[in-house]
Each structure stands twice: as structure tokens, then as C-alpha cells.
XYZ file of C-alpha atoms in Angstrom:
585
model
C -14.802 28.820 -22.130
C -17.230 27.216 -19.640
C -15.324 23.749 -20.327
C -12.364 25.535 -18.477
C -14.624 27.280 -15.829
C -16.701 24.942 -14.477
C -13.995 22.506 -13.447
C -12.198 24.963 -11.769
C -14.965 26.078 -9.929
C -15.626 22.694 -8.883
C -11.910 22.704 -7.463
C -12.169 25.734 -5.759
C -15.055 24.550 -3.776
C -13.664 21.396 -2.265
C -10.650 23.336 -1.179
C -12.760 24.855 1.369
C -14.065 21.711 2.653
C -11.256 19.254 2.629
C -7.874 18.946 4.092
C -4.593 16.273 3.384
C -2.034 14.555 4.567
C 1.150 15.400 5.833
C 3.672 14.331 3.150
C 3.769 13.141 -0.346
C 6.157 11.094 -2.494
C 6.550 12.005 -6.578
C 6.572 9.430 -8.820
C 6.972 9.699 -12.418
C 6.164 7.156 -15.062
C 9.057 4.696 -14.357
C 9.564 1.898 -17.043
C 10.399 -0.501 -14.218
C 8.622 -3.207 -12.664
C 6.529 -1.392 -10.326
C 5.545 -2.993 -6.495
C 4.242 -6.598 -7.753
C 0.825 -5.452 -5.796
C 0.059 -2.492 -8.252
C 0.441 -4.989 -11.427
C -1.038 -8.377 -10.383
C -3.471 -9.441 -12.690
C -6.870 -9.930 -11.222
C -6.932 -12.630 -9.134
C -9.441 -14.827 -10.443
C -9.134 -17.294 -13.230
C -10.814 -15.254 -15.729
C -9.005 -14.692 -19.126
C -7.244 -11.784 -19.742
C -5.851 -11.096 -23.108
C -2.739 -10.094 -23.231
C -1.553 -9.530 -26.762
C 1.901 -8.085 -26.229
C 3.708 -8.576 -29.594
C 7.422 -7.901 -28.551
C 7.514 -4.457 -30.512
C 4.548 -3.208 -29.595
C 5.133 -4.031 -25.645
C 8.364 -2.725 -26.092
C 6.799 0.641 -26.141
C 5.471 0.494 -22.727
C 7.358 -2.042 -20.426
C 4.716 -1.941 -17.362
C 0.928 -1.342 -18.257
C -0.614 -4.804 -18.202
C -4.389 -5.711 -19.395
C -6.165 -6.079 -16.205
C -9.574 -6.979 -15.776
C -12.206 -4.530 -14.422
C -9.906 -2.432 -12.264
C -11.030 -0.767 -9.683
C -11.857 3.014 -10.346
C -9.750 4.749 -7.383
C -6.350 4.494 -5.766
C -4.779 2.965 -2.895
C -3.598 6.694 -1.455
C -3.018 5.937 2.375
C -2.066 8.074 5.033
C 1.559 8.130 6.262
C 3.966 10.577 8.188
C 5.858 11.042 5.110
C 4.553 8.993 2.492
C 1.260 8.807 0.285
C -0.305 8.590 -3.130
C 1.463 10.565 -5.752
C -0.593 13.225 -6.700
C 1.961 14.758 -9.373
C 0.396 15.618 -12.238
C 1.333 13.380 -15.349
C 1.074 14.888 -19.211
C -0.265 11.210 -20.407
C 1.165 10.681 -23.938
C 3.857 13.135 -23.813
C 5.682 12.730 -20.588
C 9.622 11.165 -21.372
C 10.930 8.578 -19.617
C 14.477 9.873 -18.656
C 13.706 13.168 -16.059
C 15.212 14.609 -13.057
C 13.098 16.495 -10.167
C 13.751 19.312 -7.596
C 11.581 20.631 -5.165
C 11.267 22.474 -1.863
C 8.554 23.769 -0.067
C 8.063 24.838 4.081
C 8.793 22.434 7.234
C 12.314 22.026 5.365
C 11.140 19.977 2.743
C 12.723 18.559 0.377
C 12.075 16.443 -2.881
C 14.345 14.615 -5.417
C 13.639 12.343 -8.409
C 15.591 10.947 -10.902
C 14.757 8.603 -13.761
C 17.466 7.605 -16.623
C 17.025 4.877 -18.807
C 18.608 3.674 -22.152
C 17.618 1.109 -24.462
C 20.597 -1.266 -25.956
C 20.851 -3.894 -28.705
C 18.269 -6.931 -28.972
C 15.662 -4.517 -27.026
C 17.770 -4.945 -23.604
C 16.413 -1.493 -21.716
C 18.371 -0.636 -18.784
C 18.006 2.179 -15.850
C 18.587 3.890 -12.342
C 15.786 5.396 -10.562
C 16.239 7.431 -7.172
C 14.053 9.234 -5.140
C 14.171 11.384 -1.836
C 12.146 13.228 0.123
C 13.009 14.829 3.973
C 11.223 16.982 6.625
C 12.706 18.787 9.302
C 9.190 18.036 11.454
C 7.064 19.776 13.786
C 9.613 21.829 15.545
C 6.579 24.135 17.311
C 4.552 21.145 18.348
C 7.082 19.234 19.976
C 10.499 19.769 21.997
C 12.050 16.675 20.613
C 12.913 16.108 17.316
C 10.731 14.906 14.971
C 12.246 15.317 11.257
C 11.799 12.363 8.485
C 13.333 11.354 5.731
C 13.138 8.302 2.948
C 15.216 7.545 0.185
C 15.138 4.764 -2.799
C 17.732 4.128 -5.198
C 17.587 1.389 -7.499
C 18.450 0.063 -11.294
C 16.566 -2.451 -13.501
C 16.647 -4.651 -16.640
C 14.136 -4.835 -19.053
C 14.539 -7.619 -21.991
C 11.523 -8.097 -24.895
C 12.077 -11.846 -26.329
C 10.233 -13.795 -28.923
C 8.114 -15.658 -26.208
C 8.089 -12.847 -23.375
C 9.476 -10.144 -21.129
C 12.318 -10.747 -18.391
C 12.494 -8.011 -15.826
C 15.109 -7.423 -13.214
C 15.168 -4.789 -10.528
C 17.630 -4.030 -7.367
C 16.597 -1.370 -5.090
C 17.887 0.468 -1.679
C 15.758 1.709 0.756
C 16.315 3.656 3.726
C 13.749 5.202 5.900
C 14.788 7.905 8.728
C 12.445 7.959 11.676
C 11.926 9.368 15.327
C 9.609 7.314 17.922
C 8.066 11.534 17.964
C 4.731 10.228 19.679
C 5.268 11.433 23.092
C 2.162 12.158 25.101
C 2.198 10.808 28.632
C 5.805 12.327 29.262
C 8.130 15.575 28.894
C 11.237 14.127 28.249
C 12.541 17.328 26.337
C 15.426 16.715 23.735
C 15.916 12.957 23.842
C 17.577 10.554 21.288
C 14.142 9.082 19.306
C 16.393 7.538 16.362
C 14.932 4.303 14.315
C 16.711 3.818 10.895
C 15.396 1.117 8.271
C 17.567 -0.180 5.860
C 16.079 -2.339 3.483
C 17.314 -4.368 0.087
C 15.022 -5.906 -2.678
C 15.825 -7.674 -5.758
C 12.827 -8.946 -7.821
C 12.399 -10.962 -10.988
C 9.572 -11.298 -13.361
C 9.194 -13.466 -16.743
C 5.855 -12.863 -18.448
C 5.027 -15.310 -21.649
C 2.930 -13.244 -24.321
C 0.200 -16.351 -24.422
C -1.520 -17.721 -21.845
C -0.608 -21.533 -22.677
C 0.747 -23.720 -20.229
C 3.386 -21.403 -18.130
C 1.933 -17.940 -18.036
C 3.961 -16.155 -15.980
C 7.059 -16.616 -13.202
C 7.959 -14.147 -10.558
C 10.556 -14.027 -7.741
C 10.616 -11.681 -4.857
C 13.046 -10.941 -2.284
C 14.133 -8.722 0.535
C 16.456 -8.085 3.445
C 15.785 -5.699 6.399
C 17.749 -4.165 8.815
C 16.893 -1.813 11.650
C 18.235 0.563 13.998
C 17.936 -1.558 16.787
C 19.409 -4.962 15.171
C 16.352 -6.066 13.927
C 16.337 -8.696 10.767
C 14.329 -9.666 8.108
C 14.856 -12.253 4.921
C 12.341 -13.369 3.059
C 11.981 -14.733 -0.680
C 8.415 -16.005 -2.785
C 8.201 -17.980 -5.635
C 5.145 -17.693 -7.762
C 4.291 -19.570 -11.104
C 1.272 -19.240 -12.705
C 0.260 -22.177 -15.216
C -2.791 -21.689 -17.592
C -4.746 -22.877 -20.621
C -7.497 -20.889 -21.774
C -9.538 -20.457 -24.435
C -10.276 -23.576 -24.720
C -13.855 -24.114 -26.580
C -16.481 -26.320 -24.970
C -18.680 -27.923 -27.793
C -20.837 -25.963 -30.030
C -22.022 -23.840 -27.189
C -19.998 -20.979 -27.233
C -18.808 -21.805 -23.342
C -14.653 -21.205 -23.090
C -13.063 -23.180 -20.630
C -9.891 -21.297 -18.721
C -7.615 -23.318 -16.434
C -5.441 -22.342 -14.513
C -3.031 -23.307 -11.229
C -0.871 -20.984 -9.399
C 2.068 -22.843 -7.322
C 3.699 -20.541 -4.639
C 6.086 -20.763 -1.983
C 7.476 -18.309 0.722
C 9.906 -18.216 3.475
C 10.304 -15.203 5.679
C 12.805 -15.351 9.028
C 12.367 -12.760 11.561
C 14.685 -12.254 14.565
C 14.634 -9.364 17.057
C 17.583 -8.194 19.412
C 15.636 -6.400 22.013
C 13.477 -6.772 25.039
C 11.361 -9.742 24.607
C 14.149 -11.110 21.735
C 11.498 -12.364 19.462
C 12.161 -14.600 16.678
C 10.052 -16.617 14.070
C 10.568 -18.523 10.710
C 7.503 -19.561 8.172
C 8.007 -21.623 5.347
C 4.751 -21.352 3.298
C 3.829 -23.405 0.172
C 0.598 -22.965 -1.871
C -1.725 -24.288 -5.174
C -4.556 -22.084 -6.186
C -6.068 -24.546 -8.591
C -9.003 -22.813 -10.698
C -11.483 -23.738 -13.454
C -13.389 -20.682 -15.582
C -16.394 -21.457 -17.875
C -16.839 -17.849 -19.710
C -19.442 -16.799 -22.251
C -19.210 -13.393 -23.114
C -19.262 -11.132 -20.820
C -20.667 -13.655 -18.188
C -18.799 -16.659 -16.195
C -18.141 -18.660 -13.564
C -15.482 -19.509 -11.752
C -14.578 -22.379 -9.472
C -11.665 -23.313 -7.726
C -9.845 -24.337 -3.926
C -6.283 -22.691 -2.257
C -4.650 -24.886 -0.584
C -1.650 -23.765 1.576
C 1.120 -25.789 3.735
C 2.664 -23.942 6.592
C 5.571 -24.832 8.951
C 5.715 -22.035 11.860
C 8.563 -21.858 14.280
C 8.419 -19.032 16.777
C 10.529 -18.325 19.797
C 11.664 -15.929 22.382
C 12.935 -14.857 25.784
C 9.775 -15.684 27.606
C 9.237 -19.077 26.254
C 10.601 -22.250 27.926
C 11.360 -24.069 24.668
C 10.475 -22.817 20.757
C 6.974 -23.141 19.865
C 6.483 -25.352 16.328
C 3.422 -25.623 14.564
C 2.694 -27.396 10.722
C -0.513 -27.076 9.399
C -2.645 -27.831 6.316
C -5.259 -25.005 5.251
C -8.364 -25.099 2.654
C -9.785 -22.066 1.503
C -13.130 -21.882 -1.119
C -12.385 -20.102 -4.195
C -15.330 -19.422 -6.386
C -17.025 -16.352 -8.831
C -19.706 -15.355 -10.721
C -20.755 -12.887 -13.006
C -23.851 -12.021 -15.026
C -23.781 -9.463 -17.575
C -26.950 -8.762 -18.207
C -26.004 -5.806 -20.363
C -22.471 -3.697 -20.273
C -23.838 -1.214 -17.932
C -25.346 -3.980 -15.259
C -22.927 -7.032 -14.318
C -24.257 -8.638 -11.237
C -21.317 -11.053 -9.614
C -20.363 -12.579 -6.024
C -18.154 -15.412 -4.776
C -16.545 -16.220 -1.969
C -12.881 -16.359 -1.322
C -10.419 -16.820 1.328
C -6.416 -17.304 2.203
C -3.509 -17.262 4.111
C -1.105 -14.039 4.941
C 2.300 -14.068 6.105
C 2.260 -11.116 8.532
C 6.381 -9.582 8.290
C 7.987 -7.172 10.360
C 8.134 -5.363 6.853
C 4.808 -5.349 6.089
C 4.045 -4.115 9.475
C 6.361 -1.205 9.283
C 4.443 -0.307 5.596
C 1.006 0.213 8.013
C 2.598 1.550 11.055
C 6.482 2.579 10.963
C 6.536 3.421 14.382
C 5.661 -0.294 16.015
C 8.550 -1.612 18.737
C 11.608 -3.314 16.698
C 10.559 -6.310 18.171
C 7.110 -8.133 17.327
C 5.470 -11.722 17.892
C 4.444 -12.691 14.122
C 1.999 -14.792 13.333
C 0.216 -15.375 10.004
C -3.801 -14.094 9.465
C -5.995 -16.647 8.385
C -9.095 -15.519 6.228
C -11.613 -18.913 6.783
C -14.168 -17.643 4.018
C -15.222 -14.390 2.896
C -18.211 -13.972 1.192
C -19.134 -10.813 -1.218
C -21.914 -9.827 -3.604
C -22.176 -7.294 -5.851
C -22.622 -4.787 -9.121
C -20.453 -3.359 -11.268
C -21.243 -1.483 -14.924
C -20.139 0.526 -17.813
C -22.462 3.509 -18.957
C -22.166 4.731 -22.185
C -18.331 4.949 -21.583
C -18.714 7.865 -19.233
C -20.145 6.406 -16.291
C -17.944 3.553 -14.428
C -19.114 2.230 -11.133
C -18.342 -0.552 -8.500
C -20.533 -1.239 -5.369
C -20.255 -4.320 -3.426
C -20.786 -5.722 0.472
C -19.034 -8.892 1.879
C -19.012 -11.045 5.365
C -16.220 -13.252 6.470
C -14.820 -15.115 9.152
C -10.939 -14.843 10.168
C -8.891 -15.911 12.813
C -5.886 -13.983 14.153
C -6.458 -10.663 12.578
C -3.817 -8.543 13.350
C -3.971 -4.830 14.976
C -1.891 -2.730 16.808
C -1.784 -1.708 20.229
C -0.014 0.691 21.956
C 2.791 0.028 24.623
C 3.393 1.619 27.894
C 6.817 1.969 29.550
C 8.715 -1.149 29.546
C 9.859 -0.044 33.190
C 9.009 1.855 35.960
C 12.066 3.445 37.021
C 11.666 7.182 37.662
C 14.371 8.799 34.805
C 13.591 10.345 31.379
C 17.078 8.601 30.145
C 15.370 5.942 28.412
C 16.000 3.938 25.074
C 13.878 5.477 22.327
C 10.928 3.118 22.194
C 10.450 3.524 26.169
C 8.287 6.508 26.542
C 4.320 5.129 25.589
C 5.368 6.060 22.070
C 5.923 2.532 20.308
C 3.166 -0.177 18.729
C 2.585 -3.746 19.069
C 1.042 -6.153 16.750
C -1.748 -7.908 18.704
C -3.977 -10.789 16.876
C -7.964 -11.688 17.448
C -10.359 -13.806 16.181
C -13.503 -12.392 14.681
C -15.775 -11.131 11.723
C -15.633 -8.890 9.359
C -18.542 -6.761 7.731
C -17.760 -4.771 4.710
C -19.040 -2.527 2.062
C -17.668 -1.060 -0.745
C -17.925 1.630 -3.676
C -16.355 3.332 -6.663
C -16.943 5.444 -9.342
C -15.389 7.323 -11.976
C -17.158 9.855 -14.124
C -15.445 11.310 -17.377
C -18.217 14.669 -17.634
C -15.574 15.974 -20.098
C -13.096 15.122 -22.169
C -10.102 16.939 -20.650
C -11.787 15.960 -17.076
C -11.569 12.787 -14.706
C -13.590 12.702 -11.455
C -13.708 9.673 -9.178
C -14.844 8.759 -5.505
C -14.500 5.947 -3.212
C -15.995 4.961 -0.122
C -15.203 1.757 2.224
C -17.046 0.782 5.094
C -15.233 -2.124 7.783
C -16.613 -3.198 10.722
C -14.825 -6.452 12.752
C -16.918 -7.813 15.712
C -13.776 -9.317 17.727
C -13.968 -12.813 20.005
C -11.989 -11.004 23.090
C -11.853 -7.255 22.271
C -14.815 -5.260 22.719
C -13.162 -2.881 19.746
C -10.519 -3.327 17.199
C -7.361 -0.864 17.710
C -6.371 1.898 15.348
C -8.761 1.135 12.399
C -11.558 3.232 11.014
C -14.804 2.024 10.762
C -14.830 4.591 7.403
C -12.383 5.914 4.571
C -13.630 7.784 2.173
C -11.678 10.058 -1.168
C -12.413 12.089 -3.872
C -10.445 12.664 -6.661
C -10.069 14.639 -9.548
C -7.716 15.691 -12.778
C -8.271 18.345 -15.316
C -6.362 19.633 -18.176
C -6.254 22.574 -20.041
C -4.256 24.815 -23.128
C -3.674 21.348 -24.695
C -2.237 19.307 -22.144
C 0.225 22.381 -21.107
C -1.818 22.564 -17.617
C -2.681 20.000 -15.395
C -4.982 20.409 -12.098
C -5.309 17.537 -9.513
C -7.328 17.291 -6.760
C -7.383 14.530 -3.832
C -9.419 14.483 -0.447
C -9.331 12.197 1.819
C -11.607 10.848 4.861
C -11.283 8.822 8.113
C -13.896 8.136 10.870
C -12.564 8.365 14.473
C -10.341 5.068 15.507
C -10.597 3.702 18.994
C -7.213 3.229 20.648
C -5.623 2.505 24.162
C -3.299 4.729 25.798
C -2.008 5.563 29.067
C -1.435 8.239 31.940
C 1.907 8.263 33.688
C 2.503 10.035 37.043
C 5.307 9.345 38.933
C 4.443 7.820 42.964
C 6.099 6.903 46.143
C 9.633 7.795 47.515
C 11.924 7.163 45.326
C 9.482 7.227 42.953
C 8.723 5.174 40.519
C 6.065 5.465 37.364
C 2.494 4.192 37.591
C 0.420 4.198 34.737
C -3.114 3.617 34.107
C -4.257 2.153 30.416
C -7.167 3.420 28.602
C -8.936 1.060 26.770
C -11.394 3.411 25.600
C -9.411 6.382 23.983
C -10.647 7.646 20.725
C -7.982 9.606 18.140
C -10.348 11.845 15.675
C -11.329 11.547 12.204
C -9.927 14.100 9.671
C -10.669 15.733 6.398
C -7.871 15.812 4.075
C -7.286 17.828 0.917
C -4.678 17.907 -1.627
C -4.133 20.135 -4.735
C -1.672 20.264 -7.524
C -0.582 22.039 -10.218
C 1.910 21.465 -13.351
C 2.648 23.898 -16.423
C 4.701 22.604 -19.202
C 6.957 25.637 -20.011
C 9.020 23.657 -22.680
C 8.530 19.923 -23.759
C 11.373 19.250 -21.891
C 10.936 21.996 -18.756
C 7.542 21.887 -16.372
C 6.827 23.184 -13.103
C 4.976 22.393 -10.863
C 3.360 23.197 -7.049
C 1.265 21.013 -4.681
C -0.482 21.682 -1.742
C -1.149 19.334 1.221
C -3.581 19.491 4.200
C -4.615 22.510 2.808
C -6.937 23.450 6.057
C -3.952 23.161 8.157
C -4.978 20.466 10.758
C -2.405 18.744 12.501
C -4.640 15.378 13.105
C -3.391 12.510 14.097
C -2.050 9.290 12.230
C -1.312 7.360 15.616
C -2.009 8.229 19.050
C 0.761 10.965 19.772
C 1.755 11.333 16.071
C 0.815 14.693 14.727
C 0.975 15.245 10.943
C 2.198 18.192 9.285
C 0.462 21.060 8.683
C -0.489 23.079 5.306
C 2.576 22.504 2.996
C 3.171 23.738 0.133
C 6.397 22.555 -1.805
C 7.063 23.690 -5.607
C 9.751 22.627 -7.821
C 10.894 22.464 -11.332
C 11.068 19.005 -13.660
C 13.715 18.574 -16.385
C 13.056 15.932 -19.370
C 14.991 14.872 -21.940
């Protein structure tokens, strides 16, 4: 009995003290190819075995063999999105399910999963999801109701040699620029509307001789406000490994990666902002391996050709250039339980108007892009296994970068006296802005399994930049911080989650508006100083498995009711609690 007790003791406790975000997203286990930045193997040139015999893999289409993953998710705070916190029945949850829920703040949920396996292994699917809010109707005059919805259909084909995946999917993301905290406009039209399209491709080889893998991403964006985005990657991986050095026991992995990207951007409003990048890449890498232990030594090499333009500038601004990065790792196992490693890495990132939108979805539909440059980043640290109950990860790193991007907040784009403004024209919209600087970081994991039937894991990430021009970086914590944990109970028929998540206080600029003279106009004065507050952030679920094919299930977000802040202006929700019923078969 104290095997039940104790864990939910330890629950109830950390309700009290933690508090979580203001909307979540349910995801079920979807035999699809995932985002390509939840499966990418571990990006070093150490071997990873796959053995995927086509029957066997058949079984489970998307869980890869990755090397030394890290022990905690990527949960990050959104208006309307986060980490899916649903609990899962491991073993016995069915592929093919539809969702319902509802819960206060209008909200409402929707999932659906079908798939069906053909002849020759050919598996194919649809997979939708929605979830809407009607907002914080008390906190603000204006309206301030989200919603996002996904619908898409894959392929999955098991061959001799490998798997071929194929997946479509439809995106649309419903917005309001809500922010508005220098003004009283009262009921004004806030609208921004994302529409975006993906279709990805993915060939994995079962071996890891010669061509290991091939992948192909694309995607085409669409905004409210005219705003446009293509872009398509190429990535092939080639490899040999295994390859035995002497009498010595050494392996020797090779491997090369060969990419190539090309994203245009073009914007249709106030500054008219436009850029193309055409990016190519070779990630050469050699692995000598012994054990438990190797070393790792390589060089990424990347060819860009920039091209940016727009209202302001007298003629378009071109720019090719060459870049060399260090790539190298170590590790010494000097048992399971101590693994010392360190390296030193660095690279090249495309910064998209998509990407941007994934950090901060309420940035001005029209941004001046330009890639972030990583010069060397160099990291240390030590990693273990104990006694299969104990996993840990703790490391610290220093690097240098150039143009490391941020956002800043706008003021009004005019200072005509009238609240009948565009949407984006009220101190409520973002701007990417780009520095030059260092980086300090340190980081740790853990995961403890105390009981069978209970998972408990923690994270902590400290990031400091010391900036070239800006005394402080915009809109970034110096600390996150989660907790996690999962219990089960009545043999697998309950399952208890737990999630809280931590932010330090971000600096930020903002501004005060008064309106002067006769006729007035606005003046505003900028803050360079302004500080939006940390938060505490707890979530708890629940799901009971009525019938193998029948659950249901409740969850609870930002349990202590605190309507912090995201973004300067951009209250969350407050305690939610949504509950719904799940349908397998």
C-alpha cells in the first residue's frame, strides 16, 4: 500500500508550490514521422546500432536507437501550445483513437488518429488535432481567443533495405496581437492568421554502410498580412562503421553528412522586407570507439549565398561566404556510472520567419533575417548510469557567436493621435534584433526510477550571453528549470503526471505613450530597462482506463492561478482545467 501512497503524497505536495502554463496540446502515440528535431540521431559520429529487421520495425514505425538521450523534455511555454502532458498506457495504448475534451476559458480539444496497414507492409493514416480558447475576456477589453489546428496523412513503407516515410500536413494557427499595455484602444480588430503546408520525406537504410539515411523537408507559409515563406533541405547522411582497427580492439566510424537549404522570405508590409539563403553544407567526421569510450574528430563546413532587400535600402544587399566550424568529442568511461566527455562544436542557422513565429508568434509580419553564426562552443562534462535507477547529465559550456538573434519590442509605427490602427500598431508586436557576443552555459538532468510503477526527472539550464552592444539580452531567462513526474497504479488502469515549470525574470524594453500638443500627436518614451517576472508553473494529469478501448481523462494547468506573463503585455491563462473522454479501437 505505501508503493501507492507515497507517490501520491509526493504529488500532492508540489501542487502547492508550483503553477503551469496556459495551454496544452494532446498528443497520442502517432505512427508518423514525428518533427525531424524529436528523432535526429545524436549528432556526433558515434555508432548507433540500429538493428531494425523489417518485421520487427514494422511494429513500431518511429522509436529510433538514440544515443544517451537526454533525461527531460523540451516542454516550452506558449499562449496555447506546450509539452503534452497526457498520460500514455505504454504497451497497451492502440494506434487508431479519437479525443474530446472541454474544460473552462471555452476550451476546446480534438484528436484524431486512424491508420491502416495494407499489402507489402504499406501503413497509411490521417492525423488531426485542434485545440481553441475563447481568452482572457476579464483581463482585457479586446479580444484575445486562440486557436490551432493540424491535419495531416502519411505513408509508411518497411522494405528489404529500409523504411520510406511520407507525410503532408496543414497547419493553421489563429492569433490576436492581445498585448496591449501602453494604450486603451477597446474592441479593435487584432487578427493574425498562419497558414502553413509541410510535406516531408525520410528513407532510413537498416545498416549503417555507405548511405545511411536521406531526408527531405519542406514548407510553405502564409500569413494574415501577405507574408511568405518557402523553404526546402536536403540531408544525406553517408557512413561506414564498424570498421576494426588492427588487433587493438579500436572501431573506426566514418561518416559525412551533405546538406543543402534554401529558404525565401518576402514581406508585404511596412518596411517590405525580403531575403533569400541558399545554404550548402559537409559535416565530415571520423570516430575511433573502444567500448564505452571514444573520440571523435571532425570539421562543418558550410557555403552561404545571402540576398536581402527592402524598402529602406538603395539597392539589394548580397553577401557569399565560406564558414569553418571545429567539430570534435570525447568520452571516457571510466565505469557505466562515471563517463567524463567534452568537445567543442559549432555551426550555422538559418533564422526563418517560421522558426521565429515557433519562439514568439506574436513578432511583426515583417522581419530582417539573417542567419546566427555559432564560431566555437566549447563544453565539458559528466554523464552516468547507476545501477539502472539513477540516470544523470551535468555539463557547462562557453562559446563565441556572432549575430545572435533576440527580440525586441516595437513601438507605434506612427504618431498620429487615433486608436484606428492596423493590428500590429499599438506597442504590441516583436522584432528580431541580432548581436554579437558570448555565451555561458550550464546544464543538468536527471531521472530517478525509485519504483517500478514510478518515473521522476528534473532539469535545470543556466544561460548567460555577455552582448558586444547591448548591455542585456531581450526576452530570455537567465534560468529554466522543470520537474517532472509519472506514476501508475491498479495495473496500468491509472496514470498520474506531474510537470512544473520555472523561469527567472527576463529583461525587456517597452514604452509609455501619452498623447501631446494640439492636435495631438503620440510621444513615447522606451524603456530599456523593463523587467517581465519569473513564474512557477504546475501541471497535473490524470487518466483511468474504463475499458481497453474507453479512458478518461482530466488535466490541470497553472494550477496556482497566476496570469504571468509570456511577453511583455501577453497574459497567460489562468487555472484550467479541461477533461475529456478517449475512444480506441
Amino acid at each position: 500500500m505505501m508503493k501507492y501512497i507515497l507517490p501520491i503524497i509526493f504529488l500532492g505536495m508540489s501542487s502547492v508550490a508550483f503553477s503551469q502554463i496556459k495551454e496544452e496540446k494532446l498528443i497520442l502515440n502517432k505512427k508518423r514521422e514525428p518533427e525531424v528535431k524529436k528523432i535526429e540521431k545524436k549528432k556526433t559520429s558515434v555508432e548507433t546500432i540500429k538493428n531494425y529487421p523489417p518485421e520487427e520495425k514494422s511494429q513500431n514505425p518511429v522509436k529510433y536507437t538514440i544515443t544517451d538521450v537526454p533525461a527531460v523534455s523540451d516542454f516550452k511555454t506558449s499562449t496555447i501550445q506546450g509539452q503534452d502532458v497526457t498520460p500514455k498506457f505504454d504497451g497497451t495504448a492502440q494506434n487508431n483513437y479519437i479525443q474530446f475534451g472541454m474544460g473552462n476559458y471555452g476550451k476546446i480539444l480534438g484528436d484524431m488518429n486512424i491508420s491502416k496497414t495494407l499489402e507489402n507492409k504499406l501503413e497509411v493514416g490521417v492525423d488531426a488535432h485542434f485545440l481553441s480558447t475563447l481568452g482572457l475576456k476579464k483581463e482585457y477589453a479586446w479580444d484575445s481567443k486562440q486557436s490551432a489546428a493540424t491535419i495531416g496523412a502519411f505513408l509508411n513503407s518497411y522494405g528489404e533495405k529500409g523504411k520510406f516515410n511520407l507525410n503532408a500536413e496543414y497547419g493553421l494557427n489563429n492569433n490576436n496581437y492581445y498585448g496591449i499595455y501602453a494604450l486603451e484602444p477597446g474592441d479593435v480588430d487584432l487578427d493574425q492568421r498562419v497558414n502553413q503546408f509541410k510535406v516531408n520525406g525520410y528513407y532510413d537504410f537498416y545498416s549503417n554502410e555507405i548511405l545511411n539515411d536521406v531526408r527531405v523537408k519542406s514548407s510553405f507559409l502564409k500569413d494574415h498580412f501577405e507574408a511568405q515563406e518557402n523553404q526546402v533541405s536536403i540531408l544525406a547522411n553517408l557512413s561506414k562503421h564498424g570498421v576494426e582497427v588492427g588487433s587493438s580492439g579500436i572501431a573506426l566510424n566514418a561518416d559525412l553528412g551533405v546538406g543543402l537549404e534554401t529558404v525565401k522570405s518576402e514581406f508585404d508590409i511596412r518596411d517590405k522586407n525580403s531575403s533569400n539563403f541558399f545554404n550548402t553544407s559537409l559535416t565530415p567526421k571520423v570516430t575511433f570507439r573502444k567500448g564505452d569510450s571514444y573520440l571523435m574528430v571532425g570539421s562543418s563546413f558550410s557555403f552561404l549565398n545571402a540576398k536581402n532587400n527592402n524598402a529602406l535600402m538603395a539597392e539589394q544587399m548580397k553577401n557569399s561566404k565560406t564558414y569553418w566550424f571545429p567539430q570534435a568529442e570525447f568520452q571516457f568511461a571510466a565505469a557505466k556510472e562515471f563517463k567524463f566527455y567534452g568537445g567543442v562544436d559549432g555551426g550555422l542557422k538559418l533564422n526563418t520567419y517560421s522558426d521565429l513565429l515557433q519562439q514568439n508568434p506574436f513578432i511583426l509580419s515583417d522581419q530582417y533575417l539573417k542567419p546566427t553564426e555559432t564560431k566555437y562552443h566549447f563544453y565539458v562534462g559528466l554523464r552516468g548510469d547507476i545501477d539502472e535507477t539513477f540516470k544523470y547529465d551535468f555539463s557547462a559550456g562557453y562559446g563565441k557567436m556572432r549575430d545572435i538573434m533576440f527580440f525586441k519590442a516595437n513601438s507605434l509605427f506612427d504618431d498620429t493621435y487615433t486608436l484606428n490602427r492596423s493590428a500590429y500598431n499599438y506597442a504590441n508586436t516583436f522584432s528580431a534584433i541580432y548581436d554579437d557576443g558570448n555565451v555561458s552555459d550550464i546544464k543538468g538532468s536527471v531521472q530517478y526510477f525509485p519504483l517500478e510503477n514510478l518515473i521522476l526527472d528534473a532539469e535545470v539550464k543556466f544561460t548567460k550571453f555577455d552582448l558586444k552592444n547591448y548591455e542585456n539580452i531581450y526576452n530570455v531567462p537567465l534560468l529554466n528549470a522543470s520537474i517532472g513526474a509519472k506514476y501508475t497504479m491498479l495495473d496500468k488502469k491509472i496514470l498520474l503526471g506531474f510537470k512544473g515549470i520555472f523561469a527567472s525574470d527576463r529583461t525587456t524594453n517597452s514604452f509609455a505613450i501619452e498623447g501631446i500638443g494640439s492636435p495631438a500627436l503620440y510621444q513615447s518614451t522606451e524603456n530599456t530597462d523593463d523587467k517581465v517576472g519569473g513564474y512557477a508553473d504546475l501541471n497535473l494529469s490524470a487518466e483511468y482506463k474504463i475499458h481497453k478501448n474507453f479512458s478518461i481523462f482530466a488535466i490541470g494547468n497553472n494550477l496556482l492561478n497566476s496570469n504571468y506573463q509570456t511577453y511583455k503585455g501577453y497574459k497567460v491563462l489562468g487555472a484550467q482545467i479541461l477533461g475529456g473522454v478517449k475512444i480506441t479501437f
